[in-house]
Amino acid sequence: MQIGMTLAKHIYDTQRLHPEATGALTLILNQVSMAAKIVSREVRKAGLVDILGLTGQKNVQGEDVRKLDEFANEIFMAAFSQLGNFCIMASEEREEPVLVSDGRKSGDYTIAFDPLDGSSNIDANVSVGTIFAVHRRVSEGDEAVPEDLLQTGRALAAAGYVLYGSSTMLVMSTGHGTHAFTLDPSVGEFLECHHQITIPKRGKTYSCNEGNYPYWSEGVRHYIAYIKEADPASGRPYSSRYIGSMVADIHRTLLYGGIFMYPADTKDPKKPSGKLRLLYECSPMAFLIEQAGGVASNGTAPILDLQPTQIHERTAFFAGSPENVRELERSIAQYDM
Ligand code: AHG
Ligand code: MN
Ligand code: MN
């Protein structure tokens, strides 16, 4: 008889590729898995209990905070604080980074996370997720500093997301490919379902909030017009798919290919770079996409090379199959430069 490879075994095998590893990252990833199971349990009963609805507060970006956002944030914060090896955390739901120490000294890792992504969808029973990004600390003082969090995606030690969909799935990478695990609720384990995801070189799906079309740049509008042109020989027009939960849209893009985008727009002068956050949304997703052979770009440069200057900074984001994203970049170079 065969049983599936557990997440814990996968993490252990990856640790063994690094003889110098102390096991700290292994502990962190196991803690993500534990917190994900708790949040998954709550998401599953969201329609049953009076946990839905707005808390009446706004988060640091001025958006409505839903009760489940707050719950997920508290669970992940508590799970990470329990480990002695974190030094600083940043969450979408907290304006300022939170220092962590075990009373004696700070740990070696930082984490930035979006505890519940796509939460505006939850009342409609649409998939939501959690996104996380782990870096090694760079400063050497007793206490961590915000610069420990403000590192490029290239420097990520690990990144991933949990998708609370028709099943709960954890997709992650430590720089050795992108792998996916499904939660078997009957035994409470994440079991491997996709070893080394490879994104198709080209896909026939585009994913964006097209309601923002009039506010996009020339280059983005030309690209969208191009993929909507009929050219049966090259498979155009492409299909449109947009869930409005980044985790779910990226998950589909990783498996089926195509392009996901949240371009910069001129709709809100306070958000000139679009909506998505670099540190805990775009950078970890770009890491997973590149590890699967895809491309993630802000239109002109790889997302993983962008140096963050603020915890909650936003960036334009285009990610998916290499041929699709390169085509989009060419359109931007031709019409916007
Ligand atoms: P969050 O729920 O963490 O605020 O993120 C929502 C994000 C992302 O999941 C999605 O891709 C995007 O918002 C959708 O935005 P629009 O409604 O503007 O399309
Ligand atoms: Mn989000
Ligand atoms: Mn969120």
Coordinates of C-alpha atoms and ligand atoms in Angstrom, one line a residue:
M1 CA 0.0 0.0 0.0
Q2 CA 1.2 3.6 -0.7
I3 CA 0.3 6.7 1.2
G4 CA 1.0 10.3 -0.1
M5 CA 4.1 12.3 0.7
T6 CA 3.4 14.6 3.6
L7 CA 4.3 18.2 3.7
A8 CA 6.5 17.6 6.7
K9 CA 8.5 15.0 4.9
H10 CA 8.9 17.3 1.9
I11 CA 10.1 20.1 4.1
Y12 CA 12.6 17.8 5.9
D13 CA 14.0 16.5 2.5
T14 CA 14.5 20.1 1.4
Q15 CA 16.3 21.0 4.6
R16 CA 18.7 18.1 4.0
L17 CA 19.8 19.8 0.7
H18 CA 21.4 22.4 3.0
P19 CA 23.8 20.8 5.4
E20 CA 24.3 24.1 7.2
A21 CA 20.5 24.4 7.9
T22 CA 19.6 24.7 11.6
G23 CA 16.0 23.5 11.2
A24 CA 14.6 27.0 11.9
L25 CA 13.0 27.3 8.4
T26 CA 11.6 23.8 8.8
L27 CA 9.9 24.9 12.0
I28 CA 8.5 28.0 10.4
L29 CA 7.0 26.1 7.5
N30 CA 5.5 23.5 9.8
Q31 CA 4.0 26.4 11.8
V32 CA 2.5 27.9 8.6
S33 CA 0.9 24.5 8.0
M34 CA -0.6 24.4 11.5
A35 CA -2.0 28.0 11.3
A36 CA -3.4 27.2 7.9
K37 CA -5.3 24.2 9.3
I38 CA -6.9 26.4 12.0
V39 CA -7.9 29.2 9.5
S40 CA -9.2 26.5 7.1
R41 CA -11.4 25.1 9.8
E42 CA -12.9 28.6 10.5
V43 CA -13.3 29.4 6.8
R44 CA -15.2 26.2 6.4
K45 CA -17.7 27.2 9.0
A46 CA -17.9 30.8 8.0
G47 CA -21.4 30.4 6.6
L48 CA -22.6 28.6 9.7
V49 CA -21.7 31.0 12.5
D50 CA -22.0 34.7 13.0
I51 CA -18.5 35.4 12.0
L52 CA -19.3 37.0 8.7
G53 CA -19.8 40.7 8.1
L54 CA -17.7 43.8 8.6
T55 CA -16.1 44.5 12.0
G56 CA -16.8 48.2 11.3
Q57 CA -13.1 49.0 11.2
K58 CA -10.8 49.8 8.3
N59 CA -7.3 48.4 7.8
V60 CA -4.2 50.5 7.1
Q61 CA -5.1 50.7 3.4
G62 CA -8.5 52.2 4.3
E63 CA -10.3 49.0 3.1
D64 CA -13.0 47.3 5.1
V65 CA -11.7 44.7 7.5
R66 CA -13.8 41.6 7.7
K67 CA -14.0 39.5 10.9
L68 CA -12.3 36.6 9.3
D69 CA -9.3 38.8 8.2
E70 CA -8.9 39.7 11.9
F71 CA -9.2 36.1 13.0
A72 CA -6.7 34.8 10.4
N73 CA -4.3 37.6 11.3
E74 CA -4.4 36.7 15.0
I75 CA -3.9 33.0 14.3
F76 CA -0.9 33.6 12.1
M77 CA 0.6 36.2 14.4
A78 CA 0.2 33.9 17.4
A79 CA 1.7 31.0 15.5
F80 CA 4.7 32.9 14.4
S81 CA 5.2 34.6 17.8
Q82 CA 5.3 31.2 19.4
L83 CA 8.5 30.4 17.5
G84 CA 11.7 31.9 19.0
N85 CA 13.3 32.2 15.5
F86 CA 11.4 35.2 14.1
C87 CA 12.7 38.7 14.6
I88 CA 10.1 40.8 12.9
M89 CA 6.7 40.4 11.2
A90 CA 4.6 42.5 8.8
S91 CA 1.0 41.9 8.1
E92 CA -1.4 43.5 5.7
E93 CA -3.7 44.1 8.7
R94 CA -1.1 46.0 10.8
E95 CA 0.2 49.4 9.9
E96 CA 3.6 48.9 11.7
P97 CA 5.9 45.9 11.7
V98 CA 5.8 43.8 14.9
L99 CA 9.1 42.9 16.6
V100 CA 9.3 39.3 18.0
S101 CA 11.8 38.2 20.5
D102 CA 11.9 35.4 23.0
G103 CA 13.0 37.8 25.7
R104 CA 16.7 37.3 25.2
K105 CA 17.5 37.9 21.5
S106 CA 15.8 38.2 18.2
G107 CA 15.6 35.3 15.8
D108 CA 17.0 35.0 12.3
Y109 CA 13.9 35.2 10.1
T110 CA 11.4 37.8 9.1
I111 CA 7.9 37.2 7.8
A112 CA 5.5 39.3 5.7
F113 CA 2.0 38.0 5.1
D114 CA -1.5 38.7 3.9
P115 CA -3.6 36.7 6.4
L116 CA -6.7 36.6 4.3
D117 CA -6.5 37.5 0.6
G118 CA -9.7 38.0 -1.4
S119 CA -11.7 38.6 1.8
S120 CA -14.3 40.8 0.0
N121 CA -15.4 37.5 -1.6
I122 CA -16.1 35.5 1.5
D123 CA -19.8 36.3 1.9
A124 CA -20.3 34.8 -1.6
N125 CA -18.5 31.6 -0.6
V126 CA -15.7 32.3 -3.1
S127 CA -12.2 31.0 -2.5
V128 CA -9.8 33.1 -0.3
G129 CA -6.2 32.5 0.7
T130 CA -3.2 33.4 2.8
I131 CA 0.1 34.6 1.3
F132 CA 3.5 34.5 3.1
A133 CA 7.1 35.6 2.5
V134 CA 10.1 34.6 4.6
H135 CA 13.5 36.3 4.5
R136 CA 16.7 35.8 6.5
R137 CA 17.5 38.7 8.7
V138 CA 20.3 41.0 7.4
S139 CA 21.0 43.3 10.4
E140 CA 23.2 42.2 13.3
G141 CA 22.1 44.3 16.3
D142 CA 20.1 42.9 19.2
E143 CA 16.8 44.0 17.8
A144 CA 15.6 43.6 14.2
V145 CA 15.0 46.7 12.1
P146 CA 12.5 47.3 9.3
E147 CA 15.3 46.9 6.7
D148 CA 15.2 43.2 7.6
L149 CA 11.7 43.1 6.1
L150 CA 12.5 45.4 3.2
Q151 CA 14.4 42.8 1.0
T152 CA 13.9 41.9 -2.6
G153 CA 12.0 38.8 -3.7
R154 CA 15.3 37.4 -5.0
A155 CA 16.5 37.1 -1.3
L156 CA 13.4 35.1 -0.2
A157 CA 14.2 32.0 1.9
A158 CA 10.7 30.7 1.4
A159 CA 7.3 31.8 0.1
G160 CA 3.9 30.4 -0.5
Y161 CA 0.2 30.6 -0.2
V162 CA -2.7 28.6 1.2
L163 CA -5.9 28.4 -0.9
Y164 CA -9.1 27.8 1.0
G165 CA -11.0 26.6 -2.0
S166 CA -13.1 23.5 -2.8
S167 CA -10.2 21.9 -0.9
T168 CA -7.5 23.6 1.1
M169 CA -4.1 23.6 -0.6
L170 CA -0.7 24.8 0.4
V171 CA 1.7 25.8 -2.4
M172 CA 5.2 26.7 -1.5
S173 CA 8.8 27.0 -2.5
T174 CA 12.1 27.3 -0.8
G175 CA 13.9 27.9 -4.1
H176 CA 13.8 24.2 -5.2
G177 CA 10.7 24.3 -7.4
T178 CA 7.1 25.1 -6.6
H179 CA 5.2 22.2 -4.9
A180 CA 1.5 21.8 -3.9
F181 CA -0.1 19.9 -1.1
T182 CA -3.8 19.3 -0.4
L183 CA -5.2 19.1 3.1
D184 CA -6.8 15.7 3.8
P185 CA -9.3 16.8 6.5
S186 CA -9.8 13.2 7.6
V187 CA -6.2 12.9 8.8
G188 CA -5.4 16.6 9.2
E189 CA -2.3 16.3 6.9
F190 CA -1.2 18.2 3.8
L191 CA -0.3 15.6 1.2
E192 CA 1.6 16.3 -2.0
C193 CA -0.6 16.7 -5.0
H194 CA 1.8 18.5 -7.5
H195 CA 5.5 17.8 -7.3
Q196 CA 7.4 20.6 -9.2
I197 CA 4.6 22.6 -10.9
T198 CA 5.6 23.7 -14.4
I199 CA 3.6 26.5 -15.8
P200 CA 2.8 26.1 -19.6
K201 CA 5.0 28.2 -21.8
R202 CA 1.9 30.0 -23.2
G203 CA -1.7 30.0 -22.0
K204 CA -5.0 31.1 -23.6
T205 CA -6.4 32.8 -20.5
Y206 CA -6.2 36.4 -19.3
S207 CA -7.2 37.4 -15.8
C208 CA -7.7 41.0 -14.7
N209 CA -10.4 43.5 -13.5
E210 CA -11.3 44.8 -16.9
G211 CA -13.5 47.4 -15.4
N212 CA -10.3 49.4 -14.9
Y213 CA -9.7 49.5 -18.7
P214 CA -10.2 53.2 -19.2
Y215 CA -7.6 53.9 -16.4
W216 CA -4.8 51.7 -17.8
S217 CA -1.8 52.9 -19.8
E218 CA -1.8 52.8 -23.6
G219 CA 0.5 49.7 -23.6
V220 CA -1.8 47.6 -21.3
R221 CA -4.9 48.6 -23.3
H222 CA -3.2 47.7 -26.6
Y223 CA -2.2 44.3 -25.2
I224 CA -5.7 43.6 -24.0
A225 CA -7.1 44.7 -27.4
Y226 CA -4.6 42.3 -29.1
I227 CA -5.6 39.2 -27.0
K228 CA -9.2 39.9 -27.7
E229 CA -8.7 40.0 -31.5
A230 CA -9.9 36.9 -33.4
D231 CA -7.1 34.9 -34.8
P232 CA -8.0 31.2 -34.6
A233 CA -4.6 30.1 -35.9
S234 CA -2.9 31.5 -32.7
G235 CA -5.9 30.7 -30.4
R236 CA -7.1 34.3 -30.0
P237 CA -9.3 35.6 -28.6
Y238 CA -8.2 34.3 -25.2
S239 CA -10.7 33.3 -22.5
S240 CA -11.2 35.7 -19.6
R241 CA -11.2 34.4 -16.0
Y242 CA -11.2 36.6 -13.0
I243 CA -12.1 35.5 -9.5
G244 CA -10.9 38.6 -7.7
S245 CA -9.0 36.6 -5.1
M246 CA -5.4 36.8 -6.1
V247 CA -4.5 33.4 -4.6
A248 CA -7.2 31.6 -6.6
D249 CA -6.4 33.5 -9.8
I250 CA -2.6 32.8 -9.4
H251 CA -3.3 29.2 -8.6
R252 CA -5.3 28.7 -11.8
T253 CA -2.6 30.6 -13.8
L254 CA 0.2 28.3 -12.3
L255 CA -1.7 25.2 -13.4
Y256 CA -3.3 26.2 -16.7
G257 CA -1.0 29.1 -17.8
G258 CA -2.0 32.4 -19.2
I259 CA -1.5 35.8 -17.7
F260 CA -2.8 37.4 -14.4
M261 CA -2.5 41.1 -14.1
Y262 CA -3.2 44.0 -11.8
P263 CA -1.8 47.0 -13.8
A264 CA -1.2 50.5 -12.5
D265 CA -4.2 52.7 -13.1
T266 CA -5.2 56.3 -12.8
K267 CA -8.4 55.7 -11.0
D268 CA -7.2 56.7 -7.5
P269 CA -4.4 59.2 -7.3
K270 CA -3.4 57.8 -3.9
K271 CA -2.7 54.4 -5.6
P272 CA -0.7 55.2 -8.7
S273 CA 0.8 51.7 -8.8
G274 CA -2.4 49.6 -8.8
K275 CA -3.7 47.8 -5.8
L276 CA -1.5 44.8 -5.0
R277 CA 1.2 45.0 -2.3
L278 CA 4.8 44.2 -3.2
L279 CA 6.1 42.7 0.0
Y280 CA 3.3 40.2 1.0
E281 CA 1.4 39.7 -2.3
C282 CA 3.4 40.2 -5.4
S283 CA 6.9 39.2 -4.3
P284 CA 6.0 35.8 -2.9
M285 CA 3.7 35.1 -5.9
A286 CA 6.5 36.1 -8.2
F287 CA 8.9 33.7 -6.4
L288 CA 6.4 30.8 -6.9
I289 CA 5.8 31.7 -10.5
E290 CA 9.5 31.9 -11.4
Q291 CA 10.2 28.7 -9.5
A292 CA 7.6 27.1 -11.8
G293 CA 9.2 28.5 -14.9
G294 CA 7.0 31.5 -15.4
V295 CA 7.6 35.3 -15.5
A296 CA 6.5 38.0 -13.0
S297 CA 7.0 41.6 -14.0
N298 CA 5.9 45.1 -13.1
G299 CA 5.8 45.7 -16.9
T300 CA 9.4 46.6 -17.3
A301 CA 11.4 44.8 -14.6
P302 CA 11.2 41.5 -12.7
I303 CA 9.1 41.8 -9.6
L304 CA 11.8 39.8 -7.7
D305 CA 14.4 42.6 -8.4
L306 CA 12.3 45.4 -7.0
Q307 CA 13.7 46.9 -3.8
P308 CA 10.9 47.6 -1.4
T309 CA 11.1 51.0 0.4
Q310 CA 7.9 50.7 2.5
I311 CA 6.1 47.7 4.1
H312 CA 2.8 48.4 2.4
E313 CA 4.0 49.6 -0.9
R314 CA 2.1 48.7 -4.1
T315 CA 3.3 47.7 -7.5
A316 CA 1.8 46.9 -10.9
F317 CA 1.8 43.2 -11.4
F318 CA 1.8 40.9 -14.4
A319 CA 2.5 37.2 -13.9
G320 CA 2.1 33.9 -15.7
S321 CA 3.3 32.0 -18.7
P322 CA 6.6 33.3 -20.1
E323 CA 5.4 34.0 -23.6
N324 CA 2.3 35.8 -22.5
V325 CA 4.1 38.1 -20.0
R326 CA 6.9 38.9 -22.5
E327 CA 4.3 39.9 -25.1
L328 CA 2.7 42.3 -22.5
E329 CA 6.2 43.8 -21.7
R330 CA 6.8 44.4 -25.4
S331 CA 3.5 46.2 -25.7
I332 CA 4.4 48.4 -22.7
A333 CA 7.9 49.1 -24.2
Q334 CA 6.3 50.1 -27.5
Y335 CA 3.5 52.3 -26.3
D336 CA 4.4 53.6 -22.8
M337 CA 8.1 54.3 -23.0
Ligands
AHG1 P1 -7.2 41.6 0.1 O1 -8.5 40.9 0.3 O2 -6.1 41.0 0.9 O3 -7.4 43.1 0.4 O4 -6.8 41.5 -1.4 C1 -7.7 41.5 -2.5 C2 -6.9 41.7 -3.7 C3 -6.6 40.4 -4.5 O5 -7.0 39.3 -3.9 C4 -7.4 40.6 -5.8 O6 -6.5 40.2 -6.8 C5 -7.7 42.1 -5.9 O7 -7.7 42.5 -4.6 C6 -9.0 42.3 -6.5 O8 -9.1 43.7 -6.7 P2 -10.3 44.3 -7.5 O9 -11.6 44.1 -6.8 O10 -9.9 45.8 -7.7 O11 -10.3 43.6 -8.9
MN2 MN -4.6 40.5 -0.5
MN3 MN -5.9 40.5 3.0

